[in-house]
CSV table of C-alpha atoms (C1' of nucleotides) in Angstrom, one decimal:
chain,number,residue,atom,x,y,z
I,17,MET,CA,5.7,-24.9,-18.4
I,18,VAL,CA,2.5,-23.1,-19.5
I,19,PHE,CA,2.9,-20.7,-16.6
I,20,ALA,CA,6.5,-19.9,-17.4
I,21,GLU,CA,5.6,-19.2,-21.0
I,22,SER,CA,2.9,-16.8,-20.1
I,23,ILE,CA,5.2,-14.9,-17.9
I,24,GLN,CA,7.7,-14.8,-20.7
I,25,LYS,CA,5.1,-13.2,-22.9
I,26,LYS,CA,4.4,-10.3,-20.5
I,27,PHE,CA,7.9,-10.0,-19.2
I,28,PRO,CA,10.1,-10.5,-22.3
I,29,GLY,CA,13.2,-9.4,-20.4
I,30,PHE,CA,13.2,-12.3,-18.0
I,31,GLU,CA,15.7,-15.1,-18.7
I,32,ALA,CA,14.3,-18.6,-19.0
I,33,ALA,CA,15.9,-19.8,-15.8
I,34,LEU,CA,14.1,-17.1,-13.9
I,35,THR,CA,10.6,-17.9,-15.3
I,36,GLU,CA,11.1,-21.5,-14.4
I,37,GLN,CA,12.2,-20.6,-10.9
I,38,MET,CA,9.0,-18.6,-10.7
I,39,GLU,CA,7.0,-21.5,-11.7
I,40,LEU,CA,8.3,-23.2,-8.6
I,41,ASP,CA,8.3,-20.4,-6.0
I,42,ALA,CA,5.7,-17.9,-7.0
I,43,LYS,CA,2.0,-18.1,-6.9
I,44,PHE,CA,-0.3,-17.4,-9.8
I,45,ARG,CA,-3.6,-15.7,-8.9
I,46,GLN,CA,-6.8,-14.8,-10.8
I,47,ILE,CA,-8.4,-11.8,-9.1
I,48,PRO,CA,-11.7,-10.2,-10.0
I,49,ALA,CA,-12.1,-6.4,-10.5
I,50,GLY,CA,-12.6,-4.4,-7.4
I,51,THR,CA,-10.6,-6.6,-5.1
I,52,GLU,CA,-8.4,-4.9,-2.5
I,53,LEU,CA,-4.9,-6.4,-2.8
I,54,MET,CA,-3.4,-4.2,-0.1
I,55,ARG,CA,-4.8,-2.4,2.8
I,56,PRO,CA,-3.1,0.4,4.7
I,57,GLY,CA,-1.3,-1.0,7.7
I,58,GLN,CA,-1.2,-4.5,6.4
I,59,PHE,CA,1.8,-6.7,6.8
I,60,ILE,CA,3.3,-7.5,3.4
I,61,ARG,CA,5.0,-10.8,2.7
I,62,SER,CA,5.2,-10.8,-1.0
I,63,THR,CA,5.6,-8.6,-4.0
I,64,MET,CA,3.5,-8.7,-7.0
I,65,LEU,CA,3.9,-8.7,-10.8
I,66,VAL,CA,0.9,-7.9,-13.0
I,67,LEU,CA,0.4,-10.4,-15.8
I,68,ASP,CA,-3.0,-9.1,-17.0
I,69,GLY,CA,-5.6,-6.6,-16.0
I,70,LEU,CA,-5.0,-3.3,-14.1
I,71,VAL,CA,-4.2,-2.5,-10.6
I,72,LYS,CA,-4.6,0.9,-9.0
I,73,VAL,CA,-2.1,2.0,-6.3
I,74,TYR,CA,-3.2,4.8,-4.0
I,75,ARG,CA,-2.5,6.4,-0.7
I,76,GLU,CA,-4.9,6.7,2.2
I,77,ASP,CA,-4.6,8.5,5.4
I,78,GLY,CA,-6.5,7.8,8.6
I,79,GLU,CA,-9.3,10.2,7.9
I,80,GLY,CA,-10.9,8.8,4.8
I,81,ASN,CA,-8.8,10.9,2.4
I,82,GLU,CA,-7.4,9.0,-0.5
I,83,PHE,CA,-5.1,9.9,-3.2
I,84,PHE,CA,-4.2,8.3,-6.6
I,85,MET,CA,-0.6,7.4,-7.2
I,86,TYR,CA,-0.3,5.2,-10.2
I,87,TYR,CA,-1.5,2.2,-12.2
I,88,LEU,CA,0.2,-1.1,-12.6
I,89,LYS,CA,-0.2,-2.6,-16.0
I,90,PRO,CA,0.7,-6.0,-17.4
I,91,GLY,CA,4.5,-6.2,-17.2
I,92,ASP,CA,4.7,-3.9,-14.2
I,93,GLY,CA,5.9,-4.8,-10.7
I,94,CYS,CA,5.0,-3.1,-7.4
I,95,ALA,CA,7.9,-1.1,-6.1
I,96,LEU,CA,6.2,-0.4,-2.9
I,97,SER,CA,5.8,-4.0,-1.9
I,98,MET,CA,9.5,-4.4,-2.8
I,99,THR,CA,10.5,-1.7,-0.3
I,100,CYS,CA,8.2,-2.9,2.4
I,101,MET,CA,10.5,-5.9,2.6
I,102,VAL,CA,11.3,-5.3,6.2
I,103,GLY,CA,7.6,-5.7,6.9
I,104,GLN,CA,7.9,-3.2,9.7
I,105,GLU,CA,6.4,-0.2,8.2
I,106,THR,CA,2.7,0.4,8.0
I,107,SER,CA,2.9,2.5,4.9
I,108,ASN,CA,-0.5,3.9,4.2
I,109,ILE,CA,-0.8,2.3,0.8
I,110,ALA,CA,-3.7,0.6,-0.8
I,111,ALA,CA,-4.0,-1.3,-4.0
I,112,LYS,CA,-7.1,-2.5,-5.8
I,113,THR,CA,-7.8,-4.3,-9.0
I,114,VAL,CA,-9.8,-2.1,-11.4
I,115,GLN,CA,-10.1,-4.9,-13.9
I,116,ASP,CA,-10.1,-8.6,-13.6
I,117,SER,CA,-6.5,-9.4,-13.2
I,118,GLU,CA,-3.8,-12.0,-13.2
I,119,ILE,CA,-1.1,-11.5,-10.7
I,120,ILE,CA,2.1,-13.3,-9.7
I,121,MET,CA,2.9,-13.2,-6.0
I,122,VAL,CA,6.6,-13.5,-5.3
I,123,PRO,CA,7.5,-14.2,-1.6
I,124,LEU,CA,9.8,-11.5,-0.4
I,125,GLU,CA,12.6,-13.9,0.6
I,126,LYS,CA,12.9,-15.1,-2.9
I,127,MET,CA,13.0,-11.6,-4.3
I,128,ASP,CA,16.2,-10.9,-2.4
I,129,ALA,CA,17.8,-14.2,-3.3
I,130,TRP,CA,17.0,-13.8,-7.0
I,131,MET,CA,18.7,-10.4,-7.1
I,132,ASN,CA,22.1,-12.1,-7.1
I,133,GLN,CA,21.1,-15.1,-9.2
I,134,TYR,CA,19.2,-13.6,-12.1
I,135,LYS,CA,20.5,-10.5,-13.9
I,136,SER,CA,17.2,-9.9,-15.6
I,137,TRP,CA,15.5,-9.9,-12.2
I,138,TYR,CA,18.0,-7.4,-10.9
I,139,HIS,CA,17.4,-5.1,-13.8
I,140,PHE,CA,13.7,-5.5,-13.5
I,141,VAL,CA,13.7,-4.5,-9.9
I,142,VAL,CA,16.0,-1.5,-10.5
I,143,LYS,CA,13.9,-0.3,-13.4
I,144,THR,CA,10.7,-0.7,-11.3
I,145,TYR,CA,12.2,1.4,-8.6
I,146,ARG,CA,13.3,4.0,-11.1
I,147,ASP,CA,10.0,4.2,-12.9
I,148,ARG,CA,7.9,4.4,-9.8
I,149,PHE,CA,10.1,7.0,-8.3
I,150,GLU,CA,9.8,9.1,-11.3
I,151,GLU,CA,6.1,8.8,-11.4
I,152,LEU,CA,5.8,9.7,-7.8
I,153,LEU,CA,7.9,12.8,-8.3
I,154,GLN,CA,5.6,13.8,-11.1
I,155,THR,CA,2.6,13.3,-8.9
I,156,LEU,CA,4.3,15.3,-6.2
I,157,ASP,CA,5.0,18.1,-8.7
I,158,SER,CA,1.5,18.3,-9.9
I,159,VAL,CA,0.1,18.5,-6.3
I,160,ALA,CA,2.7,21.0,-5.2
I,161,PHE,CA,2.9,23.3,-8.1
I,162,ARG,CA,-0.4,23.0,-10.1
I,163,ASN,CA,-3.9,24.1,-9.7
I,164,MET,CA,-6.8,21.8,-9.7
I,165,ASP,CA,-7.6,22.4,-13.4
I,166,GLU,CA,-4.1,21.4,-14.5
I,167,ARG,CA,-4.1,18.4,-12.1
I,168,LEU,CA,-7.4,17.3,-13.6
I,169,GLU,CA,-6.0,17.4,-17.1
I,170,PHE,CA,-2.9,15.6,-16.0
I,171,TYR,CA,-5.1,13.0,-14.4
I,172,LEU,CA,-7.2,12.4,-17.5
I,173,LYS,CA,-4.1,12.2,-19.7
I,174,ARG,CA,-2.6,9.6,-17.5
I,175,HIS,CA,-5.8,7.5,-17.6
I,176,TYR,CA,-5.9,7.9,-21.3
I,177,LYS,CA,-2.4,6.7,-21.7
I,178,THR,CA,-2.9,3.8,-19.3
I,179,LEU,CA,-6.3,2.7,-20.6
I,180,GLY,CA,-5.4,3.4,-24.3
I,181,SER,CA,-9.0,4.5,-24.8
I,182,LYS,CA,-10.4,8.0,-25.2
I,183,ILE,CA,-13.5,7.0,-23.2
I,184,ILE,CA,-12.7,7.0,-19.5
I,185,PRO,CA,-15.4,5.2,-17.5
I,186,ILE,CA,-15.3,7.1,-14.2
I,187,THR,CA,-17.6,9.3,-12.2
I,188,HIS,CA,-16.9,12.8,-11.0
I,189,GLN,CA,-17.1,11.6,-7.5
I,190,GLU,CA,-14.4,9.1,-8.1
I,191,ILE,CA,-12.1,11.7,-9.6
I,192,ALA,CA,-12.7,14.0,-6.7
I,193,GLN,CA,-11.6,11.3,-4.3
I,194,GLU,CA,-8.5,10.4,-6.2
I,195,LEU,CA,-7.4,14.0,-6.5
I,196,ASN,CA,-8.5,14.7,-2.9
I,197,SER,CA,-11.0,17.3,-4.0
I,198,SER,CA,-14.8,17.5,-4.0
I,199,ARG,CA,-17.3,16.4,-6.6
I,200,GLU,CA,-18.7,19.9,-7.2
I,201,VAL,CA,-15.3,21.3,-7.9
I,202,ILE,CA,-14.5,18.5,-10.4
I,203,SER,CA,-17.9,18.9,-12.1
I,204,ARG,CA,-17.3,22.6,-12.6
I,205,LEU,CA,-13.8,22.2,-13.9
I,206,LEU,CA,-14.9,19.4,-16.3
I,207,LYS,CA,-17.7,21.7,-17.5
I,208,LYS,CA,-15.1,24.4,-18.3
I,209,MET,CA,-13.0,21.8,-20.2
I,210,ALA,CA,-16.1,20.7,-22.1
I,211,GLU,CA,-16.8,24.3,-23.1
I,212,ARG,CA,-13.3,24.6,-24.4
I,213,GLY,CA,-13.8,21.4,-26.4
I,214,LYS,CA,-11.3,19.4,-24.6
I,215,VAL,CA,-13.6,16.7,-23.4
I,216,LYS,CA,-17.2,15.5,-23.9
I,217,LEU,CA,-19.1,14.7,-20.7
I,218,ASN,CA,-21.4,11.7,-20.6
I,219,ARG,CA,-23.1,10.0,-17.8
I,220,TYR,CA,-20.7,7.5,-16.2
I,221,ASN,CA,-17.8,8.4,-18.5
I,222,ILE,CA,-15.7,11.1,-19.9
I,223,GLU,CA,-14.6,11.2,-23.5
I,224,ILE,CA,-11.3,12.9,-24.3
I,225,LEU,CA,-11.4,15.0,-27.5
I,226,ASP,CA,-8.3,17.1,-27.4
I,227,LEU,CA,-5.7,17.3,-24.6
U,24,MET,CA,43.8,3.3,4.4
U,25,VAL,CA,42.8,6.5,6.2
U,26,PHE,CA,40.1,7.0,3.7
U,27,ALA,CA,38.7,3.5,4.1
U,28,GLU,CA,38.7,4.0,7.9
U,29,SER,CA,36.7,7.2,7.8
U,30,ILE,CA,34.2,5.6,5.6
U,31,GLN,CA,33.9,2.7,8.0
U,32,LYS,CA,33.2,5.2,10.8
U,33,LYS,CA,30.2,6.7,9.0
U,34,PHE,CA,29.0,3.6,7.3
U,35,PRO,CA,29.6,0.9,9.9
U,36,GLY,CA,27.6,-1.6,7.9
U,37,PHE,CA,30.1,-1.7,5.1
U,38,GLU,CA,32.4,-4.7,4.9
U,39,ALA,CA,36.1,-4.1,4.8
U,40,ALA,CA,36.6,-5.3,1.3
U,41,LEU,CA,34.0,-2.7,0.1
U,42,THR,CA,35.6,0.3,1.8
U,43,GLU,CA,38.9,-0.7,0.3
U,44,GLN,CA,37.4,-1.0,-3.1
U,45,MET,CA,36.0,2.5,-2.6
U,46,GLU,CA,39.4,3.8,-1.8
U,47,LEU,CA,40.3,2.7,-5.3
U,48,ASP,CA,37.3,3.6,-7.3
U,49,ALA,CA,35.5,6.4,-5.6
U,50,LYS,CA,36.4,10.0,-5.2
U,51,PHE,CA,36.5,11.9,-2.0
U,52,ARG,CA,35.4,15.6,-2.1
U,53,GLN,CA,35.4,18.4,0.3
U,54,ILE,CA,32.6,20.8,-0.5
U,55,PRO,CA,31.8,24.1,1.1
U,56,ALA,CA,28.3,25.1,2.2
U,57,GLY,CA,26.0,26.4,-0.4
U,58,THR,CA,27.4,24.6,-3.3
U,59,GLU,CA,25.0,23.1,-5.9
U,60,LEU,CA,25.8,19.5,-6.3
U,61,MET,CA,23.0,18.8,-8.8
U,62,ARG,CA,21.2,21.0,-11.2
U,63,PRO,CA,17.8,20.1,-12.7
U,64,GLY,CA,18.4,18.6,-16.2
U,65,GLN,CA,22.0,17.7,-15.4
U,66,PHE,CA,23.5,14.5,-16.6
U,67,ILE,CA,24.4,12.3,-13.7
U,68,ARG,CA,27.4,10.0,-13.8
U,69,SER,CA,27.9,9.1,-10.2
U,70,THR,CA,26.0,8.6,-7.0
U,71,MET,CA,27.0,10.2,-3.7
U,72,LEU,CA,27.4,9.2,-0.1
U,73,VAL,CA,27.6,11.8,2.6
U,74,LEU,CA,30.4,11.4,5.0
U,75,ASP,CA,30.0,14.7,6.8
U,76,GLY,CA,27.9,17.8,6.6
U,77,LEU,CA,24.4,18.2,5.3
U,78,VAL,CA,22.9,18.1,1.8
U,79,LYS,CA,19.5,19.4,0.9
U,80,VAL,CA,17.6,17.6,-1.9
U,81,TYR,CA,14.8,19.5,-3.5
U,82,ARG,CA,12.6,19.7,-6.5
U,83,GLU,CA,12.4,22.5,-9.0
U,84,ASP,CA,10.1,23.1,-11.8
U,85,GLY,CA,10.8,25.4,-14.8
U,86,GLU,CA,9.0,28.5,-13.3
U,87,GLY,CA,11.1,29.2,-10.3
U,88,ASN,CA,9.1,27.1,-7.9
U,89,GLU,CA,11.0,24.9,-5.6
U,90,PHE,CA,10.1,22.3,-3.1
U,91,PHE,CA,11.9,20.7,-0.2
U,92,MET,CA,12.2,16.9,-0.4
U,93,TYR,CA,14.7,15.7,2.2
U,94,TYR,CA,18.1,16.0,3.8
U,95,LEU,CA,21.0,13.7,3.4
U,96,LYS,CA,23.0,13.3,6.6
U,97,PRO,CA,26.3,11.6,7.2
U,98,GLY,CA,25.7,7.9,6.5
U,99,ASP,CA,23.1,8.6,3.9
U,100,GLY,CA,23.2,7.9,0.2
U,101,CYS,CA,21.3,9.6,-2.6
U,102,ALA,CA,18.6,7.3,-4.0
U,103,LEU,CA,17.8,9.7,-6.8
U,104,SER,CA,21.3,9.6,-8.4
U,105,MET,CA,21.0,5.8,-8.0
U,106,THR,CA,17.9,5.7,-10.1
U,107,CYS,CA,19.2,8.2,-12.6
U,108,MET,CA,21.6,5.5,-13.7
U,109,VAL,CA,20.4,5.4,-17.2
U,110,GLY,CA,21.3,9.1,-17.4
U,111,GLN,CA,18.5,9.7,-19.8
U,112,GLU,CA,16.1,11.4,-17.6
U,113,THR,CA,16.3,15.1,-16.8
U,114,SER,CA,14.6,14.7,-13.4
U,115,ASN,CA,14.0,18.2,-12.0
U,116,ILE,CA,16.0,17.5,-8.9
U,117,ALA,CA,18.4,19.8,-7.3
U,118,ALA,CA,20.8,19.2,-4.4
U,119,LYS,CA,22.8,21.7,-2.5
U,120,THR,CA,25.1,21.5,0.5
U,121,VAL,CA,23.8,23.5,3.5
U,122,GLN,CA,26.9,22.9,5.6
U,123,ASP,CA,30.5,22.3,4.6
U,124,SER,CA,30.4,18.6,3.6
U,125,GLU,CA,32.5,15.6,2.8
U,126,ILE,CA,31.1,13.5,0.0
U,127,ILE,CA,32.1,10.3,-1.7
U,128,MET,CA,31.4,10.1,-5.4
U,129,VAL,CA,30.8,6.6,-6.7
U,130,PRO,CA,30.8,6.2,-10.5
U,131,LEU,CA,27.5,4.6,-11.5
U,132,GLU,CA,29.2,1.7,-13.3
U,133,LYS,CA,30.8,0.6,-10.1
U,134,MET,CA,27.6,1.0,-8.2
U,135,ASP,CA,26.0,-1.7,-10.4
U,136,ALA,CA,29.0,-4.1,-10.2
U,137,TRP,CA,29.3,-3.9,-6.5
U,138,MET,CA,25.7,-5.0,-6.1
U,139,ASN,CA,26.7,-8.6,-6.8
U,140,GLN,CA,30.0,-8.4,-5.2
U,141,TYR,CA,29.3,-6.8,-1.8
U,142,LYS,CA,26.3,-7.8,0.3
U,143,SER,CA,26.6,-4.8,2.5
U,144,TRP,CA,26.5,-2.6,-0.6
U,145,TYR,CA,23.4,-4.3,-1.8
U,146,HIS,CA,21.7,-3.9,1.5
U,147,PHE,CA,22.7,-0.3,1.7
U,148,VAL,CA,21.2,0.5,-1.7
U,149,VAL,CA,18.0,-1.3,-0.9
U,150,LYS,CA,17.7,0.5,2.4
U,151,THR,CA,18.4,3.8,0.8
U,152,TYR,CA,15.6,3.3,-1.7
U,153,ARG,CA,13.2,2.2,0.9
U,154,ASP,CA,13.9,5.2,3.2
U,155,ARG,CA,13.7,7.8,0.5
U,156,PHE,CA,10.6,6.3,-0.9
U,157,GLU,CA,9.0,6.4,2.5
U,158,GLU,CA,10.1,9.9,3.1
U,159,LEU,CA,8.8,11.0,-0.3
U,160,LEU,CA,5.4,9.4,0.5
U,161,GLN,CA,5.3,11.3,3.7
U,162,THR,CA,6.0,14.5,1.9
U,163,LEU,CA,3.3,13.7,-0.6
U,164,ASP,CA,0.9,13.1,2.2
U,165,SER,CA,1.5,16.3,3.9
U,166,VAL,CA,1.1,18.3,0.6
U,167,ALA,CA,-2.0,16.4,-0.4
U,168,PHE,CA,-3.9,16.2,2.8
U,169,ARG,CA,-2.6,18.9,5.2
U,170,ASN,CA,-3.1,22.6,5.4
U,171,MET,CA,-0.2,25.0,5.5
U,172,ASP,CA,-0.1,25.2,9.3
U,173,GLU,CA,0.3,21.5,9.7
U,174,ARG,CA,2.8,21.3,6.9
U,175,LEU,CA,4.8,24.0,8.6
U,176,GLU,CA,4.9,22.1,11.9
U,177,PHE,CA,5.9,19.0,10.0
U,178,TYR,CA,8.6,20.9,8.3
U,179,LEU,CA,10.0,22.3,11.5
U,180,LYS,CA,9.9,18.9,13.2
U,181,ARG,CA,11.9,17.4,10.4
U,182,HIS,CA,14.5,20.1,10.6
U,183,TYR,CA,14.7,19.7,14.4
U,184,LYS,CA,15.3,16.0,14.0
U,185,THR,CA,17.8,16.4,11.2
U,186,LEU,CA,19.8,19.2,12.8
U,187,GLY,CA,19.5,17.9,16.3
U,188,SER,CA,19.1,21.4,17.5
U,189,LYS,CA,16.1,23.4,18.8
U,190,ILE,CA,17.3,26.5,17.1
U,191,ILE,CA,16.7,26.4,13.4
U,192,PRO,CA,18.6,29.0,11.5
U,193,ILE,CA,16.3,29.9,8.7
U,194,THR,CA,14.4,32.8,7.4
U,195,HIS,CA,10.7,33.0,6.7
U,196,GLN,CA,11.5,33.5,3.1
U,197,GLU,CA,13.4,30.3,2.8
U,198,ILE,CA,10.7,28.3,4.5
U,199,ALA,CA,8.1,29.8,2.1
U,200,GLN,CA,10.2,28.7,-0.8
U,201,GLU,CA,10.7,25.2,0.4
U,202,LEU,CA,7.0,24.8,1.1
U,203,ASN,CA,6.1,26.6,-2.1
U,204,SER,CA,4.1,29.2,-0.2
U,205,SER,CA,4.8,32.9,0.4
U,206,ARG,CA,6.7,34.7,3.1
U,207,GLU,CA,3.7,36.6,4.5
U,208,VAL,CA,1.7,33.4,5.0
U,209,ILE,CA,4.6,31.7,6.8
U,210,SER,CA,5.1,34.8,8.9
U,211,ARG,CA,1.5,34.8,10.0
U,212,LEU,CA,1.4,31.1,10.7
U,213,LEU,CA,4.6,31.3,12.7
U,214,LYS,CA,3.2,34.1,14.7
U,215,LYS,CA,0.2,32.0,15.6
U,216,MET,CA,2.5,29.1,16.6
U,217,ALA,CA,4.4,31.6,18.8
U,218,GLU,CA,1.2,32.7,20.4
U,219,ARG,CA,0.4,29.2,21.3
U,220,GLY,CA,3.9,28.8,22.8
U,221,LYS,CA,5.1,26.3,20.3
U,222,VAL,CA,8.0,28.3,19.0
U,223,LYS,CA,10.0,31.4,19.7
U,224,LEU,CA,10.7,33.7,16.8
U,225,ASN,CA,14.1,35.4,16.6
U,226,ARG,CA,15.7,37.3,13.8
U,227,TYR,CA,17.4,34.7,11.4
U,228,ASN,CA,16.3,31.7,13.4
U,229,ILE,CA,13.3,29.9,15.0
U,230,GLU,CA,13.5,28.3,18.3
U,231,ILE,CA,11.4,25.2,18.9
U,232,LEU,CA,9.8,25.2,22.3
U,233,ASP,CA,7.1,22.5,22.2
U,234,LEU,CA,6.0,20.5,19.1
W,12,DT,C1',28.0,58.1,9.2
W,13,DT,C1',25.1,57.3,5.7
W,14,DT,C1',23.3,54.1,2.5
W,15,DT,C1',21.7,49.9,1.0
W,16,DA,C1',20.0,45.4,1.4
W,17,DC,C1',17.6,42.1,3.7
W,18,DC,C1',14.4,40.5,7.3
W,19,DA,C1',10.0,40.7,9.4
W,20,DG,C1',5.1,42.5,10.6
W,21,DT,C1',0.6,43.7,9.0
W,22,DG,C1',-3.8,45.4,6.8
W,23,DA,C1',-6.5,45.1,2.5
W,24,DT,C1',-7.9,42.6,-1.1
W,25,DA,C1',-8.2,38.8,-4.6
W,26,DT,C1',-8.7,34.0,-5.9
W,27,DA,C1',-9.0,29.0,-5.8
W,28,DA,C1',-11.1,25.6,-3.6
W,29,DG,C1',-14.3,23.5,-0.3
W,30,DT,C1',-19.0,23.2,1.6
W,31,DC,C1',-24.0,23.5,1.8
W,32,DA,C1',-28.4,23.1,-0.1
W,33,DC,C1',-31.1,22.1,-3.5
W,34,DT,C1',-32.7,20.3,-8.4
W,35,DG,C1',-33.2,17.1,-12.1
W,36,DT,C1',-32.5,12.8,-14.3
W,37,DA,C1',-31.2,8.3,-15.4
W,38,DT,C1',-31.2,3.4,-13.6
W,39,DC,C1',-32.6,-0.4,-11.0
W,40,DA,C1',-35.3,-3.2,-7.5
W,41,DG,C1',-39.6,-4.3,-5.8
Q,26,DC,C1',-45.4,1.5,-12.3
Q,27,DT,C1',-43.2,3.4,-8.3
Q,28,DG,C1',-39.9,4.4,-5.1
Q,29,DA,C1',-35.2,4.3,-4.1
Q,30,DT,C1',-30.6,5.3,-5.3
Q,31,DA,C1',-26.7,7.2,-7.4
Q,32,DC,C1',-25.0,10.6,-10.8
Q,33,DA,C1',-24.7,15.2,-12.2
Q,34,DG,C1',-25.6,20.5,-12.4
Q,35,DT,C1',-25.7,24.8,-10.0
Q,36,DG,C1',-26.1,29.1,-6.9
Q,37,DA,C1',-24.6,31.0,-2.5
Q,38,DC,C1',-21.4,31.2,0.8
Q,39,DT,C1',-17.0,30.2,3.6
Q,40,DT,C1',-12.3,29.5,4.2
Q,41,DA,C1',-7.4,29.0,3.2
Q,42,DT,C1',-4.0,30.9,0.8
Q,43,DA,C1',-1.8,34.2,-2.3
Q,44,DT,C1',-0.8,38.8,-3.5
Q,45,DC,C1',-0.1,43.8,-3.0
Q,46,DA,C1',1.5,47.7,-0.7
Q,47,DC,C1',3.5,49.5,2.9
Q,48,DT,C1',6.1,49.9,7.5
Q,49,DG,C1',10.0,49.5,10.6
Q,50,DG,C1',14.4,47.4,12.2
Q,51,DT,C1',18.9,45.5,11.9
Q,52,DA,C1',23.3,44.7,9.8
Q,53,DA,C1',26.7,45.2,6.7
Q,54,DA,C1',28.8,48.1,2.9
Q,55,DA,C1',30.2,52.4,1.2
DNA sequence: TTTTACCAGTGATATAAGTCACTGTATCAG
DNA sequence: CTGATACAGTGACTTATATCACTGGTAAAA
């Protein structure tokens, strides 16, 4: 029951019967930072819930472009793996741990069955869909309507919120990749932001002063 | 029972009990082309299923920008209104009929209740989510990774598939709006496509020759 | 018929972003 | 200590897209 209890802590909405069911049917995994959980084109057989750590979900096309979508924090579930249920589609989605993480893997068959059985699971899935949808729309907005400087600000704010720290440990190169831009462009824009006192640039990290 | 039967025709997956339930709880609406079904910031109390016609779903920000997301054809449901269940969010989504349409409005309370009661409804909702998610991701891809010429091709192909006709009745101005570009740019790109024999440009419509 | 409104074509120019080439500077391995 | 490597800064240039200003044509309204 130790497992069920730790789920309860991160997912307070879940009813007891559900967490016990999970103890039976789901798998608990400890995963080090930097591990790829999902590769584009991969066949998906289970959905995941994040107990601890941080998982980055991003989009990749065939030509080496990539694109940040959102983070999964403790208490979050992956809407994408839920939709991939049919297992047919080769959605170009990748997921990677950015911190050492604890993940619950739920087989997709169970996921469907639980929907009828456990109200709290049903609500969780629906809420997950809704939140990710909303987040995706916001991302789409920023790409479609905003210039790179605004997108960069948006990106930093998001990291700040997710990490809960004003110091964001990331290189310009990484940002460029996630925004599908180039390092030089990001460097220059960051410099402008620094001049306006919005951030402080250090080697290997960016400190948020005022956004 | 006429109503239930016509639903059955467009949504062959629905079980009889469900279509009869709909006859009781849902509202049937005839809506002329060009009607706004959803305004950004509007409070949403029901989800909709398209029986006939064509509905355009698009994104709008505050500054007059808009952005095409997808079409709803007969047999489709609106994933967005399903997610908006909580009615809290003011998602900047707009929907408009592009043809005279017949729509079923399902109160959001029912929608939730039916999930347990009718398997076919459950599958329909899940499939709707999945399809829209996928479509949204494709849109995001094209905006993030592609240049305007590729996006334009993608856009025309999509319309071709949806409309089922090689003649797409649309002005350059409208395309520009939906791709968040400008008329002149679209005109020039279309001209290039015409030179390569991919399309034929007419006044008020574009004819697809080879995509 | 005349007028008005909308659609489309096009050159000139402006701007944001991407690319290339190079420099300096920390950090780490040998 | 010495290369080697990755991060970061920067000027010069290219390219895609946006914007401006104008033209002409068609179609419907007056």
